[in-house]
Coordinates of C-alpha atoms and ligand atoms in Angstrom, one line a residue:
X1 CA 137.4 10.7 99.2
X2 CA 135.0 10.9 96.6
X3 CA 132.1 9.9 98.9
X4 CA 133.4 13.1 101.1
X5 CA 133.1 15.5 98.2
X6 CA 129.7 14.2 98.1
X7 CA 128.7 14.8 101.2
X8 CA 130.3 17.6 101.3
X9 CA 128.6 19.3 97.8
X10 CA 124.6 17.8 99.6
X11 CA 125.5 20.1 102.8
X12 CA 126.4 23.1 100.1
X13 CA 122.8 22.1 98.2
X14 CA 121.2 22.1 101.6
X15 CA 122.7 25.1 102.8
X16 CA 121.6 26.9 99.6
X17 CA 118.6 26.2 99.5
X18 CA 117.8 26.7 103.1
X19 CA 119.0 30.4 102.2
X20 CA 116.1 30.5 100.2
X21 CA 113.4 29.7 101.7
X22 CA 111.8 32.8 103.3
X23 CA 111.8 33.3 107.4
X24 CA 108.6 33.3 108.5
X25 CA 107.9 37.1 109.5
X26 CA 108.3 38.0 113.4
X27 CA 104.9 38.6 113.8
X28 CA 102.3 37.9 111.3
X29 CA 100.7 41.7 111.1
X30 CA 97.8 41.6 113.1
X31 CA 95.3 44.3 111.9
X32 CA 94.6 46.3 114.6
X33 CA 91.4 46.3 115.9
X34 CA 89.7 49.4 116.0
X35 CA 86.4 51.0 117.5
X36 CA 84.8 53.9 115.9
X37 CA 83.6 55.4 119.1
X38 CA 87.6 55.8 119.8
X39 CA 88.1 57.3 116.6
X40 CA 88.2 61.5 116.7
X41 CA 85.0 62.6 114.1
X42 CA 87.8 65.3 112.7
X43 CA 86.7 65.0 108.9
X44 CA 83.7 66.7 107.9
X45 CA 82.1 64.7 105.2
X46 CA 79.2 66.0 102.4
X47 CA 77.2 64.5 100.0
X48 CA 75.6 65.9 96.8
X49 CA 71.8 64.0 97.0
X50 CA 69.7 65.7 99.4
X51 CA 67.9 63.9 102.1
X52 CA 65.5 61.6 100.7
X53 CA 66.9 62.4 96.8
X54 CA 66.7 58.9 94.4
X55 CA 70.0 58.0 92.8
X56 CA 70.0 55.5 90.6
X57 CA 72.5 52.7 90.6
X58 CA 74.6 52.2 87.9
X59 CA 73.9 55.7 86.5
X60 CA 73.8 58.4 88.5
X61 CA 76.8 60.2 90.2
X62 CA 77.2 61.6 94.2
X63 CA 79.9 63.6 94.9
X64 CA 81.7 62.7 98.4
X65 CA 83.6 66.1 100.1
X66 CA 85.5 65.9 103.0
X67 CA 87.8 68.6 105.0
X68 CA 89.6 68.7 108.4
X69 CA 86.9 70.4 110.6
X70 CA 88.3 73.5 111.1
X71 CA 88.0 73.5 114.7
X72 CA 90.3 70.6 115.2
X73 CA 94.1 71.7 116.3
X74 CA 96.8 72.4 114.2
X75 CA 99.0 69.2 113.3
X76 CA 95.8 66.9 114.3
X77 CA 96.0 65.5 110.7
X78 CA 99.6 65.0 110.4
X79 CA 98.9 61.2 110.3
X80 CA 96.7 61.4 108.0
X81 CA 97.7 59.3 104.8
X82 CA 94.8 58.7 103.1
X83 CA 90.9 59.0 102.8
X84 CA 89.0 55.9 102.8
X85 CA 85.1 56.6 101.4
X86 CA 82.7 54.0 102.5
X87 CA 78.8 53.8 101.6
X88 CA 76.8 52.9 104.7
X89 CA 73.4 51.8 105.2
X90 CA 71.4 54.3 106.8
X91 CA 69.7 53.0 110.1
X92 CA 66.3 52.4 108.5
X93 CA 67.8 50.2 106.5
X94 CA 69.4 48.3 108.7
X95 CA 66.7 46.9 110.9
X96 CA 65.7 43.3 111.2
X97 CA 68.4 42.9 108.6
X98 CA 71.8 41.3 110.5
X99 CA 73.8 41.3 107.6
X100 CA 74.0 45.2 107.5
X101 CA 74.3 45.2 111.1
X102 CA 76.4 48.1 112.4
X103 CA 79.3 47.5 114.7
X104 CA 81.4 49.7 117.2
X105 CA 84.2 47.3 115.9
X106 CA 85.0 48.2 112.6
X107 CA 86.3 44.9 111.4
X108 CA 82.8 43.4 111.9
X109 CA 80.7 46.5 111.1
X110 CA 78.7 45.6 108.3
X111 CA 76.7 48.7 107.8
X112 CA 79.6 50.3 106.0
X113 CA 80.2 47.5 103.1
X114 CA 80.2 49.2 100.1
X115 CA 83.7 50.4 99.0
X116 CA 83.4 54.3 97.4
X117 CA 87.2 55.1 97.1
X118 CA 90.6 55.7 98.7
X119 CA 92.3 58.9 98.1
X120 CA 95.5 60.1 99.4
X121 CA 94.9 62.8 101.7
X122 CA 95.6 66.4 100.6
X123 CA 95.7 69.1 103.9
X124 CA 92.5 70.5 103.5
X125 CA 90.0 69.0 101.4
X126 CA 89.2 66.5 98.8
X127 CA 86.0 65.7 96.4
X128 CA 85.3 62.5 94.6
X129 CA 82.5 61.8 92.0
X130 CA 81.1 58.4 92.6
X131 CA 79.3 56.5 90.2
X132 CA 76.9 54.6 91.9
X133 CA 77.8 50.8 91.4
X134 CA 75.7 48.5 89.6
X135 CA 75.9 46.1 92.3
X136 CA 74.5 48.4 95.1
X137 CA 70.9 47.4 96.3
X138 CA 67.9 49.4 96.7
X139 CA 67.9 50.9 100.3
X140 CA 69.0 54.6 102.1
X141 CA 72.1 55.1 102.4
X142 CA 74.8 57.6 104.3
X143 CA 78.8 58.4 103.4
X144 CA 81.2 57.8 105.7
X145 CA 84.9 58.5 105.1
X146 CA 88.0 57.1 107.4
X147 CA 91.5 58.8 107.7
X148 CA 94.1 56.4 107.2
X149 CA 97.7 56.2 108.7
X150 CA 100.6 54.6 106.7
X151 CA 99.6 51.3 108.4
X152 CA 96.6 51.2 106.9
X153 CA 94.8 51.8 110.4
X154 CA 91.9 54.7 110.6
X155 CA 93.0 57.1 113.0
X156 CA 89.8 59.5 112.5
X157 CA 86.6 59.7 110.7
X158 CA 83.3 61.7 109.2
X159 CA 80.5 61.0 107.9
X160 CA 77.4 62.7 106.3
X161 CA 74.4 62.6 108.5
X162 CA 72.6 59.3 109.1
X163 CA 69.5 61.0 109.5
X164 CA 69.9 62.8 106.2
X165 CA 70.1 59.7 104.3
X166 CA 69.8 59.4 100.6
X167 CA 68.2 56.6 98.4
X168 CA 69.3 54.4 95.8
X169 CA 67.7 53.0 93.4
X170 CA 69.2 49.3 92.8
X171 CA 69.2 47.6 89.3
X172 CA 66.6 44.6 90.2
X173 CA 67.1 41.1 88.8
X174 CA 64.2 41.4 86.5
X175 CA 65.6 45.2 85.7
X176 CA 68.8 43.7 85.1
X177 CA 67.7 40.5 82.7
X178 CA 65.4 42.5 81.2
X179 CA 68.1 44.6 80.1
X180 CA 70.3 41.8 78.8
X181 CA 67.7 40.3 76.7
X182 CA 67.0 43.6 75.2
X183 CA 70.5 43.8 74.1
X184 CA 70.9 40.2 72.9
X185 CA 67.5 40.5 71.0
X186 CA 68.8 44.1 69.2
X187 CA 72.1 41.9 68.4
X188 CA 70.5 39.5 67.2
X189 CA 68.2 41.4 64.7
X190 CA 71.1 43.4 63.5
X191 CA 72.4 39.7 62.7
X192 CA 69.8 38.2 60.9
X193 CA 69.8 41.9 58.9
X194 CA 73.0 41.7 57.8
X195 CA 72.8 38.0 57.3
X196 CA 69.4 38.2 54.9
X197 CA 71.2 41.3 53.1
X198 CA 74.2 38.8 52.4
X199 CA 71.6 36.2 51.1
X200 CA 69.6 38.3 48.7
X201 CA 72.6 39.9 47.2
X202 CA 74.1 36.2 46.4
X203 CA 70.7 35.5 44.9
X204 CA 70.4 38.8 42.8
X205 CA 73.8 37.9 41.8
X206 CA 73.0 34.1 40.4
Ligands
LIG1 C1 83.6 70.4 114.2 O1 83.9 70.0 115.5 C2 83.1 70.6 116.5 C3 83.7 70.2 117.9 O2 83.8 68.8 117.9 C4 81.7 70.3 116.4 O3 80.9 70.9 117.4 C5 81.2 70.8 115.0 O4 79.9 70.4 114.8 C6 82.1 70.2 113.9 N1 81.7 70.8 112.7 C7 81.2 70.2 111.7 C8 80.9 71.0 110.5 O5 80.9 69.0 111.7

């Protein structure tokens, strides 16, 4: 009898925590692969630096705009969800380089690597002041912004002109250390200040 309960409270145990463990899903969401010459160009994308302008990374600020081109049919945004800003390298800078090689898929384009922002999408327009980041390197550079549906899928693009490319000045490595030892140098000074001041008062005080 007792040896029955006990089988019978393991099967309850097992049955628990079999509730528990989570169902693999149906079907492991796939992204969907999409090609950019599939995509409608219905956004109309601008960018604040002029063609050949010098922004520097880390410093200076481009503002991304982007609108429904007016010529595009009523309702043709209605899956719009979002706006997905992307910084591209601009063709020049692309050449002989295949890690910023472009690509009609956009999973494997690498000319668009540099995250600006996602926005929702408001009917109409929308505007985005981007800081440059630290992080982007020293080459010309194009925006290029993707309509999202809710699945996270573009369903339409814009961009500002490749051939009206801006440039931006990277933070170099030697730029960049320089930096830091200047900063560790005027912390240390204001150290050994504030430490000399603390000896020649004990002194005076003797
Ligand atoms: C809007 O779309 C039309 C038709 O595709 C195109 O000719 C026009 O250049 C676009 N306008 C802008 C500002 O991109």
């Amino acid at each position: 009898m007792a040896r029955l309960a006990g089988v019978a409270a393991l099967s309850l145990v097992l049955v628990l925590l079999g509730a528990g463990v989570p169902r693999p899903p149906a079907a492991a969401a796939a992204k969907t692969q999409v090609f950019l010459s599939k995509l409608p160009k219905a956004l109309v994308v601008g960018v604040s630096p002029k063609h050949g302008e010098v922004v520097h990374a880390g410093e200076n600020t481009v503002t991304v705009t982007w609108s429904l081109n007016t010529s595009e049919p009523a309702g043709a945004d209605a899956a719009f969800k979002s706006v997905k800003v992307k910084l591209c390298y601009a063709p020049a800078s692309r050449t002989d380089r295949g890690w910023r090689k472009a690509s009609d898929d956009l999973h494997k384009d690498k000319a668009c690597q540099f995250k600006v922002t996602v926005q929702p999408y408001a009917a109409g327009a929308g505007r985005f002041d981007y800081v440059v980041a630290r992080d982007i390197p020293t080459a010309s550079y194009f925006v290029r912004a993707y309509a999202v549906d809710a699945s996270g899928t573009e369903v339409a693009y814009g961009q500002s002109s490749p051939d009206a490319a801006f440039d931006v000045a990277g933070i170099t490595g030697i730029h960049a250390s320089l930096k830091v030892a200047a900063g560790v140098f005027s912390t240390f000074s204001i150290a050994a200040l504030a430490f000399f001041f603390v000896v020649e008062k004990r002194k005076k005080d003797k």
